[in-house]
Structure formats: C-alpha cells, structure tokens
Short mmCIF file of C-alpha atoms and ligand atoms in Angstrom, two decimals:
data_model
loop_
_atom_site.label_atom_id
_atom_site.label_comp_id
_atom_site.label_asym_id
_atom_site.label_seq_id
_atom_site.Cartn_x
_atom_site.Cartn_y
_atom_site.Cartn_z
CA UNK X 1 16.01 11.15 -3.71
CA UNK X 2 14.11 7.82 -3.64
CA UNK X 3 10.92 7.47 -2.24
CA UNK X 4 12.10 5.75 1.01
CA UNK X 5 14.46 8.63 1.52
CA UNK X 6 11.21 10.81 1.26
CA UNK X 7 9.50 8.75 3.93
CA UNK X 8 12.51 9.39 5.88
CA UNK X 9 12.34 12.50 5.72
CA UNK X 10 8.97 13.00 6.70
CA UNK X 11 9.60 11.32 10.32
CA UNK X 12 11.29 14.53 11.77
CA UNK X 13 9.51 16.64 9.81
CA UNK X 14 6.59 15.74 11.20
CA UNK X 15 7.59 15.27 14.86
CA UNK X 16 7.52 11.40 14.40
CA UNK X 17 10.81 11.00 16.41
CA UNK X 18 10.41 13.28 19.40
CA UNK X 19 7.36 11.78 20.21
CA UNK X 20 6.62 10.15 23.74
CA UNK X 21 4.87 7.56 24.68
CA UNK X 22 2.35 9.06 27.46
CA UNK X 23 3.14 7.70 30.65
CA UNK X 24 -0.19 5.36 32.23
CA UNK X 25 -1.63 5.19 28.69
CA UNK X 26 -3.11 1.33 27.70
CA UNK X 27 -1.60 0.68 24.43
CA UNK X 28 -3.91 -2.08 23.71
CA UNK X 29 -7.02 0.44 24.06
CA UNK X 30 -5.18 3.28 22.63
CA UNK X 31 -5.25 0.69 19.46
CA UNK X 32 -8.08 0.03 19.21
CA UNK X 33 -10.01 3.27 19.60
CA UNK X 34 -7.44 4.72 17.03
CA UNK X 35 -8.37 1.55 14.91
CA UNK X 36 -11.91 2.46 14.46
CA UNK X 37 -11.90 6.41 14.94
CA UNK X 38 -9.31 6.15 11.71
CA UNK X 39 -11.35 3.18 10.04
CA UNK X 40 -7.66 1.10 10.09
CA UNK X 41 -7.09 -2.59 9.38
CA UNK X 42 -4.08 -3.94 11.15
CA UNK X 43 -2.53 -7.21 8.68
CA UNK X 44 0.38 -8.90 11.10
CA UNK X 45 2.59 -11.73 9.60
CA UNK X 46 2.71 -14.97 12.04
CA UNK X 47 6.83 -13.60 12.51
CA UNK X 48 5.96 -10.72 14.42
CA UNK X 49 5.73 -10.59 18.37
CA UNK X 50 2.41 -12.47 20.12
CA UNK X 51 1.03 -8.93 21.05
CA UNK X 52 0.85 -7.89 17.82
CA UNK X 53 -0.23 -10.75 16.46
CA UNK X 54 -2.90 -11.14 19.20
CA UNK X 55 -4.53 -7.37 18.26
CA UNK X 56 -4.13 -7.34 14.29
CA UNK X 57 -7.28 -7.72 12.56
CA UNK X 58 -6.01 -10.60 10.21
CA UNK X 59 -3.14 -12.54 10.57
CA UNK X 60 -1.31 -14.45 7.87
CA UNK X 61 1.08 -15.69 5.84
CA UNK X 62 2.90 -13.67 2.34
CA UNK X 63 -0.02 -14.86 0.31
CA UNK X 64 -3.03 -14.39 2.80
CA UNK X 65 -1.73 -10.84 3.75
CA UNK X 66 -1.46 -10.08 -0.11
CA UNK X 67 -4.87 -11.28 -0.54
CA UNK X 68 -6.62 -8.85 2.66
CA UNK X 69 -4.69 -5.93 1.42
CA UNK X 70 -6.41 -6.39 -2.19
CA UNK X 71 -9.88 -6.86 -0.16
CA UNK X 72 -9.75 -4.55 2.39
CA UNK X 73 -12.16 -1.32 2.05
CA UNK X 74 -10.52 0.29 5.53
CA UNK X 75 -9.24 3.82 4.95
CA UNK X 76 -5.25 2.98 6.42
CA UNK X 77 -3.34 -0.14 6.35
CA UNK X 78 -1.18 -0.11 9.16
CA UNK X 79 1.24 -3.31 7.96
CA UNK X 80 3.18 -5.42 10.60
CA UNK X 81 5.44 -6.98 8.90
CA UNK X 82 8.57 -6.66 6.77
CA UNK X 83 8.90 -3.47 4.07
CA UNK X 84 8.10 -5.57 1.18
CA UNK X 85 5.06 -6.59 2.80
CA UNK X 86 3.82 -3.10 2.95
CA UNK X 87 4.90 -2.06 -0.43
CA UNK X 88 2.75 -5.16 -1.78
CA UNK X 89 -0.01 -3.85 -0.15
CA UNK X 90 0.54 0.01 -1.35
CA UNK X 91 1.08 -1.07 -4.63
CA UNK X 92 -2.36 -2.91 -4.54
CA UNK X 93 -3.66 0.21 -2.87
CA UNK X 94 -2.25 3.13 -4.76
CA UNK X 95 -5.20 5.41 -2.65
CA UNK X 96 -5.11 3.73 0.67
CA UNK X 97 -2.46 4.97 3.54
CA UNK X 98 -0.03 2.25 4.12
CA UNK X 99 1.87 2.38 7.25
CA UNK X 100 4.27 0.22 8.74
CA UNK X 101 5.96 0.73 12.49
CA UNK X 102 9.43 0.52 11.81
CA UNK X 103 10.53 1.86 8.23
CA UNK X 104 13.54 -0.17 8.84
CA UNK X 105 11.91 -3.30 8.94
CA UNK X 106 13.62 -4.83 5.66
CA UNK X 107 14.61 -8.39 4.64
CA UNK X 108 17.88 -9.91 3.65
CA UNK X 109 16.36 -11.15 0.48
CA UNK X 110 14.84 -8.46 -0.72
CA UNK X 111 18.38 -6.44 0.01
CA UNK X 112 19.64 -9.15 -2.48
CA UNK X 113 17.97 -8.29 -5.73
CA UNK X 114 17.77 -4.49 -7.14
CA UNK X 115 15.81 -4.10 -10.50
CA UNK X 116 18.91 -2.70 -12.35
CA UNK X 117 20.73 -6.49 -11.35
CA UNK X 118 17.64 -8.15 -12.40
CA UNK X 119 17.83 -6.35 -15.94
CA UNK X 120 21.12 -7.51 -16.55
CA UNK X 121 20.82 -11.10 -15.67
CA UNK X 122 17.93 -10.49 -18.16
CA UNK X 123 20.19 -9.37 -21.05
CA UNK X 124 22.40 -12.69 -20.62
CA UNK X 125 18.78 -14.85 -20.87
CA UNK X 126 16.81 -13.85 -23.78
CA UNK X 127 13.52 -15.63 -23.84
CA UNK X 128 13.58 -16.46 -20.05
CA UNK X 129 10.68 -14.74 -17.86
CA UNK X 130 11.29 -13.28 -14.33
CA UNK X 131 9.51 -15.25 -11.88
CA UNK X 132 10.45 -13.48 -8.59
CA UNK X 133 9.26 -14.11 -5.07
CA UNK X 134 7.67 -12.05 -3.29
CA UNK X 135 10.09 -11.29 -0.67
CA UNK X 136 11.62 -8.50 -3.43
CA UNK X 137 11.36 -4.44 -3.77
CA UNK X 138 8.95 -2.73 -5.85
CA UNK X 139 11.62 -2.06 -8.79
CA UNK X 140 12.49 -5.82 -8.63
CA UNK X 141 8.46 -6.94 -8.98
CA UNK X 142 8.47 -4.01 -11.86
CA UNK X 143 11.04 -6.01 -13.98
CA UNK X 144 9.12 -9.27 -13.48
CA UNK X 145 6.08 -11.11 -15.41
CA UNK X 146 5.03 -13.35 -12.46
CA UNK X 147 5.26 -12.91 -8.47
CA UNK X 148 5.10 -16.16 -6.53
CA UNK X 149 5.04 -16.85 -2.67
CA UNK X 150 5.82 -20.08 -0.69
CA UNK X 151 2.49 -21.10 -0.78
CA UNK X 152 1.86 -21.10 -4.77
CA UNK X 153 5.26 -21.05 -6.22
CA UNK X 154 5.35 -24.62 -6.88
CA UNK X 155 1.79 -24.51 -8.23
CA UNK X 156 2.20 -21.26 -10.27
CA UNK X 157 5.70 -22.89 -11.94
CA UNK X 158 4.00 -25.98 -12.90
CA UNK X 159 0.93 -24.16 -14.29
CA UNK X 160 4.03 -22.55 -17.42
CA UNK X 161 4.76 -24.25 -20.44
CA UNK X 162 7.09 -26.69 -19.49
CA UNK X 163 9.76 -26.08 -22.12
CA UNK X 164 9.69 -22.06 -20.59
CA UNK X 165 12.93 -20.96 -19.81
CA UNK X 166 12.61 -19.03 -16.31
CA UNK X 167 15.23 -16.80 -13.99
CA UNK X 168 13.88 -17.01 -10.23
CA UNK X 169 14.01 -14.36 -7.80
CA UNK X 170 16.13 -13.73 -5.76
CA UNK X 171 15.65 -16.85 -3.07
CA UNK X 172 17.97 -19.81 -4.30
CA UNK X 173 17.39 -22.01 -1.63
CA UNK X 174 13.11 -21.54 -2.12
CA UNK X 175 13.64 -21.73 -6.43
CA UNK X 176 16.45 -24.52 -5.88
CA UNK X 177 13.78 -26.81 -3.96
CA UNK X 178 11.19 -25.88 -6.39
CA UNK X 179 13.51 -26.94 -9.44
CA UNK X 180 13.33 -30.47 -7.97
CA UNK X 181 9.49 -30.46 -7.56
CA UNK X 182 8.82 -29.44 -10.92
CA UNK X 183 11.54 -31.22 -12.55
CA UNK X 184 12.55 -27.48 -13.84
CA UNK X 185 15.85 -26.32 -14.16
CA UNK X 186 15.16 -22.65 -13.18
CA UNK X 187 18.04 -20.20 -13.63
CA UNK X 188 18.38 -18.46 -9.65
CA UNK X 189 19.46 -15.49 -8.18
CA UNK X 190 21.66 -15.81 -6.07
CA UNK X 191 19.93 -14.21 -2.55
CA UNK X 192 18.69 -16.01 0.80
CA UNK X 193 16.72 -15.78 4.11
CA UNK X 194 19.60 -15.19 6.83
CA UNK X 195 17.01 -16.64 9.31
CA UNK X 196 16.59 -19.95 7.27
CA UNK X 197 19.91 -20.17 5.87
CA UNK X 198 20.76 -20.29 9.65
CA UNK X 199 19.43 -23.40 10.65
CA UNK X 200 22.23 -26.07 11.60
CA UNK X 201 21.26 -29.83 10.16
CA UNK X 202 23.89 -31.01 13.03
CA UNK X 203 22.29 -29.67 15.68
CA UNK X 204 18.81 -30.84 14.07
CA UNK X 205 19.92 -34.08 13.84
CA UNK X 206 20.95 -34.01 17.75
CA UNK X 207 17.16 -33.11 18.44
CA UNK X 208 16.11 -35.54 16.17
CA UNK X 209 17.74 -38.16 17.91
CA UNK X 210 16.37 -36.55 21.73
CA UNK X 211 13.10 -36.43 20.11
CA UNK X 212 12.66 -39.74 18.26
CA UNK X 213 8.96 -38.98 17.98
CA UNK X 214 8.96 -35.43 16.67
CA UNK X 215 8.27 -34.79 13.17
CA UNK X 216 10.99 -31.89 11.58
CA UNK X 217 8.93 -29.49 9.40
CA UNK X 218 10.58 -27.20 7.25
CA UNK X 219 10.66 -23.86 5.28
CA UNK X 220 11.52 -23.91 1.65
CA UNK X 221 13.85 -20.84 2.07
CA UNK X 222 15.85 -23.21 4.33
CA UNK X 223 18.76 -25.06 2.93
CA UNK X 224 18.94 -28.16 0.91
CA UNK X 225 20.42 -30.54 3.76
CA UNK X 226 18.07 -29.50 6.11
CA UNK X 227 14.80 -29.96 3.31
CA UNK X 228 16.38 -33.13 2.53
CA UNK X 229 15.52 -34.61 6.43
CA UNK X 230 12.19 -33.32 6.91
CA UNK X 231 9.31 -34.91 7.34
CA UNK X 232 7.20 -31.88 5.29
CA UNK X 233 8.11 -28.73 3.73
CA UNK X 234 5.78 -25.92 3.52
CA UNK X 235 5.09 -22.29 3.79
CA UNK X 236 4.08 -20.49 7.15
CA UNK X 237 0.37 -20.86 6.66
CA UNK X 238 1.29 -24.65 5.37
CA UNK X 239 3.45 -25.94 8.38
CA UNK X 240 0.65 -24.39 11.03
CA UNK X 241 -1.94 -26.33 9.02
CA UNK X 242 0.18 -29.65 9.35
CA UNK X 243 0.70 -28.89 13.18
CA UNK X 244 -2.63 -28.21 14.20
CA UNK X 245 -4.14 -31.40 11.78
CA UNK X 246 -1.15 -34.35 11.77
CA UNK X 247 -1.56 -37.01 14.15
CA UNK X 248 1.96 -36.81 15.13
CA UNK X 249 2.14 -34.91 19.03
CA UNK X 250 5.20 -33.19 18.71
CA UNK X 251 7.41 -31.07 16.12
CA UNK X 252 11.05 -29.60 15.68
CA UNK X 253 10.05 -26.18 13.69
CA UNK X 254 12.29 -25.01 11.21
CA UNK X 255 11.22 -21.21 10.18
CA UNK X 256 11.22 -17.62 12.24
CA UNK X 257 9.69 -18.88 15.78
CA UNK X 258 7.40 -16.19 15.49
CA UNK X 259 5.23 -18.86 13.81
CA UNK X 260 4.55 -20.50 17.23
CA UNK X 261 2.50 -18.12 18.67
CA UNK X 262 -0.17 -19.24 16.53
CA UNK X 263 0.79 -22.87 16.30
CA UNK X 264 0.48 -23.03 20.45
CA UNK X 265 -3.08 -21.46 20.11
CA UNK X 266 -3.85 -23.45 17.35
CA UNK X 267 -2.77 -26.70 18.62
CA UNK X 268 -2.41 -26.64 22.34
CA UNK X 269 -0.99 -29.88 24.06
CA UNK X 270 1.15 -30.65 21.34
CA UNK X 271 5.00 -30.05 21.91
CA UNK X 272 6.67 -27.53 19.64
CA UNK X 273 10.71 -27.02 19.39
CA UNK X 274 12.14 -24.34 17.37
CA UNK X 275 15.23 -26.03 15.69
CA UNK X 276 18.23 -25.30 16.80
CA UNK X 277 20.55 -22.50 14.44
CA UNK X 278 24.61 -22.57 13.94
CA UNK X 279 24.96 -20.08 16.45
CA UNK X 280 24.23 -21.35 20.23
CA UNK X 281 24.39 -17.67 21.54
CA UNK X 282 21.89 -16.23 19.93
CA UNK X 283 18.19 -16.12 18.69
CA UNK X 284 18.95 -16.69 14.80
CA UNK X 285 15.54 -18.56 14.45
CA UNK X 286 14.43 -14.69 15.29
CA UNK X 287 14.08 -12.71 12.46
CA UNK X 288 15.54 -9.10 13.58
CA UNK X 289 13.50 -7.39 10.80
CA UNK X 290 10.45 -8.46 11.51
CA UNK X 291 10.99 -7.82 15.30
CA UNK X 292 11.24 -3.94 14.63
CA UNK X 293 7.84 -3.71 15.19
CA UNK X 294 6.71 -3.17 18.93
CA UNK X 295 3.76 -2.41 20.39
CA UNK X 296 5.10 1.07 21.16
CA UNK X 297 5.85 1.47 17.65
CA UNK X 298 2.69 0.43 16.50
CA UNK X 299 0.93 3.15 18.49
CA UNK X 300 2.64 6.53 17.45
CA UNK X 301 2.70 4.95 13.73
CA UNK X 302 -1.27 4.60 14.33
CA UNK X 303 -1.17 8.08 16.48
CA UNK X 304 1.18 9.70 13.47
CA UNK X 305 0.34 7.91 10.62
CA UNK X 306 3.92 7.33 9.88
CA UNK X 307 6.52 6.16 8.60
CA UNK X 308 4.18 5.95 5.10
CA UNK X 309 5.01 3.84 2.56
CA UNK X 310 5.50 5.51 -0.78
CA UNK X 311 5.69 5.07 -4.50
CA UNK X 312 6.69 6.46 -7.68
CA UNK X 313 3.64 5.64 -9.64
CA UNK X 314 5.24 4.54 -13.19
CA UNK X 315 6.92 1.56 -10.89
CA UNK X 316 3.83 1.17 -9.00
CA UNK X 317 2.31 0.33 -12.19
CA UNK X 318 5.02 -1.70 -13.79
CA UNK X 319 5.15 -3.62 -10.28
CA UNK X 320 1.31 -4.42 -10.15
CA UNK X 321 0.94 -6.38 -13.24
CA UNK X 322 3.15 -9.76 -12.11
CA UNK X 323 1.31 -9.45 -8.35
CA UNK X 324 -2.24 -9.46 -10.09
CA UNK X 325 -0.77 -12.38 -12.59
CA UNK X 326 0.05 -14.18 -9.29
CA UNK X 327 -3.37 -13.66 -7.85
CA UNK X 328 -5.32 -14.62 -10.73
CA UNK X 329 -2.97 -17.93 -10.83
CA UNK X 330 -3.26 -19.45 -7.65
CA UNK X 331 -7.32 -18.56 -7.38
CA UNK X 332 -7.63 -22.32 -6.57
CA UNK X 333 -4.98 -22.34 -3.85
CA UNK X 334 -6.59 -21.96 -0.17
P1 13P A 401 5.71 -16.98 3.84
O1 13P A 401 4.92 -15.98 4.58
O2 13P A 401 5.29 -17.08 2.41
O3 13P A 401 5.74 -18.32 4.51
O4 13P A 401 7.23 -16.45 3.80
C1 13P A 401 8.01 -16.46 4.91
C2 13P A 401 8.88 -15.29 5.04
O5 13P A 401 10.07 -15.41 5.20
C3 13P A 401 8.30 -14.00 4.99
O6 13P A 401 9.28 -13.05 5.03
FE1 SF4 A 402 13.30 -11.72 5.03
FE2 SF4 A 402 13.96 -14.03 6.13
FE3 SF4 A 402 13.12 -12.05 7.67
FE4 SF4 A 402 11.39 -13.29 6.03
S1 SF4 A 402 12.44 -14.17 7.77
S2 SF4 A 402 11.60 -11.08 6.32
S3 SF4 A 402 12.73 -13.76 4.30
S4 SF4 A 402 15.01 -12.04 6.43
#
C-alpha cells in the first residue's frame, strides 16, 4: 500500500467524510481561532481561490512557499496548493503535520514522471544528472541531484559546468525554453502543464490586435509559439512583479488566472486579461487541481487535521538532498 493510499484510508477512518459543515458557523473565524488554538501556518499558492488566498498567512509562488515551509516554527502546515506542494513541505518537515484540503489536488506534470521512468531514462544517459522541477512526486525528487522551480531554473542551470550533460524533469515546454536561455541542449521528459499547454497563440494574437497597448506576459510552462510573442516570460512571483512595476497600463496574462487576485490588489487601475485558451467553453486558464481546495475544505481539514500528507522516510531522505541543493543554489535569487 503506498503512503497516499494510507492517507486515504485514514479519511473514513477517522470520520473525515461524514463530517458536516455546521449550519450558521463563520468559516473565516472558525479559521482563524483554529489557526492559533493549533499554532497552524496556512502557505496558499497565488492559483488558489481569492478567499483562500486572502486568509493564508503567506502567499507565494513554488519557490517562496518552499522557502516558508523550511522557516516556519508553527506546529501544522495546512498547504493550499497542489500535492507536490505539500509533499515539498513534509519532506522539509519530516516532524511537522502537513495537511492539505483536498488529497486529490494533483498536477498533470507531476502525473507525468514516476521515479521508476526516471531511472530508466537514466540507464540510457550515463553521466547526465537529473535536474527535475519541482512540480514532481517525492520518488521522482528521490532519483534527482538538483530540484529547480520557475523562478531559479534558468539561474541554477547556468550556475553547472557547462559541458554537464543534464535530463530535465518532467516539464518540456519549461526545460525546452530554458535550453535556449542557456544555450544548453538539455535532454527532457516528455510531461506538461495542461493549463499552459492550453493557451491558444490564435486567439492571443486576436487580443493582441483588440489590445494594441497591452503587453502579453507569459509562463515558461506555456508553449513555444506562445513564449515566442511575449513581451516577458517569468514565473508567478516574476509576472506579478512586472505587473505591479512596468510602466505599461494593461496586460494579456498567460498562466492559471488565479494569479490575478493578487495582481488586482497589487496593481489596481491597471487592466488585466487572462488570455484566451483553445477551448471557448470552458475555464482552461483554471487549473482544476488547484481549485480542489475550498473554503469548506479548508475548515474540516483544519477541524480534522486531515487528509495528512505522508512519507516513507528512506524516500523522504533520498528526496531532501536535491531540494536543499536547490535552496542553497539560488540563495541570491529574491
Ligand atoms: P510557479 O509557482 O513556480 O510559478 O509554478 C507555477 C505552477 O504551475 C505551479 O504549479
Ligand atoms: Fe500542475 Fe499546471 Fe496545475 Fe500547476 S497549473 S498544478 S503545473 S496542472
């Protein structure tokens, strides 16, 4: 049985899933008082919903949230984000509770990549070190030497010996853009981001030409034709930083729209249009994962203390040494 099967388990098992919501209760206070009774830190990722966002105690991108969960002294870590996200933080915090609302919440990138494919794609590269990205499961990060995120892969690649032969992890579209950055030729996995790999250059181009002024900022885990037209590419963190300080008044956003919330705080008065996705019909520029989490769901997993995240140690181990290799490499990036 695998250790997600285990947390599973322990849902019914512990009552987790006939559990009410009590009618007339204020979630937002319930939070809060739970939050300090329990001595909990909630970390949200700028893709979840504005009410979470709005009540977590830090808010971030992959990097920043890896960073707090290596800081953080609170007792739980109740993690809204994606599974991944919460894994990186239990494997930084082996003796910490690590919670996240919907066990379900995975990623499409992650689902790409298993450690076992990773080994063989190993066997066929002798020499070559495993750079993987973040977005990955613990047994992937175990057969790794170096994690990277959006925000330091380019800086963490340059940083290796340039004749280094190097397999990337498991986002093509994020190591293909970084191969012509570096001027590397990086052997990738072949795995993407359904939410980036959804956005349409066509229908870009359309709201290019409506919106003559707008800048189009990008995601590297979008595709190539789409990287190739905007105006800057950057992580999460990296395109709200460009919003909130470019003179320019008004942007076509190409990641999860989640990352408006913060850029409408951040920056208000300046006009902000998700791009538009291949599919007309329906939120694509949503990512369904990360929208698991609820405020509902964020209560009875603070109430319950469930679904926990949990690890087989020896991986826990083996999966900690390329996520401290990445922290100690991009020290010097903000
Ligand atoms: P960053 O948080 O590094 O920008 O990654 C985006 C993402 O897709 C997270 O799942
Ligand atoms: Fe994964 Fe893409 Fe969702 Fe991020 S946005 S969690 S990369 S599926």
């Amino acid at each position: 049985m695998t250790t997600f099967d285990k947390a599973v388990e322990l849902l019914p098992a512990k009552g987790y899933l006939n559990m009410e919501i009590p009618k007339g209760i204020n979630l937002i206070e319930e939070i809060n008082r739970m939050r300090k009774e329990k001595n909990a830190i909630i970390l949200a990722h700028y893709y979840q919903t504005g009410d979470i966002q709005d009540i977590a105690d830090f808010l971030g991108d992959s990097l920043q949230l890896a960073r707090a969960a290596e800081k953080t002294d609170a007792d739980m870590i109740v993690f809204c984000g994606v599974h991944f996200m919460a894994e990186t933080a239990k494997i930084l915090n082996p003796t910490k509770k690590v919670v996240l609302p919907d066990l379900l919440a995975g990623c499409s990138l992650a689902d790409s990549c298993s450690g076992e494919g990773l080994r063989e794609l190993k066997k066929k590269h002798p020499g070559a070190i495993v750079v993987s990205y973040i977005n990955c499961d613990s047994g992937v990060k175990a057969e790794s030497d170096i994690i990277v995120t959006s925000s330091n892969a380019e800086h963490i690649i340059n940083s290796l010996p340039e004749e280094q032969k190097i397999i990337f992890a498991p986002d093509k579209n994020l190591g293909r853009y970084i191969n012509q950055v570096t001027g590397r030729n990086m052997i990738l996995w072949d795995g993407a981001c359904i939410v980036h790999e959804a956005f349409s250059l066509e229908r870009i181009a359309e709201q290019m030409l409506n919106h003559p002024k707008a800048k189009l900022i990008a995601h590297p885990e979008a595709q190539k034709p789409v990287l190739q037209v905007a105006h800057y590419i950057g992580s999460t963190a990296n395109l709200l930083n460009y919003v909130v300080n470019d003179a320019a008044e008004e942007f076509i956003v190409a990641t999860e729209e989640g990352i408006l919330h913060e850029m409408r705080k951040r920056a208000p008065g300046k006009k902000l249009i998700p791009a538009l996705t291949i599919d007309d019909k329906c939120n694509c520029s949503e990512c369904h994962f990360m929208k698991l989490n609820t405020m509902e769901k964020l209560y009875l997993c603070m109430k319950y203390e469930l679904p926990e995240i949990l690890m087989d140690e020896e991986i826990r181990i083996k999966a900690l040494r390329p996520i401290n290799k990445m922290l100690e490499l991009s020290k010097a990036i903000k």
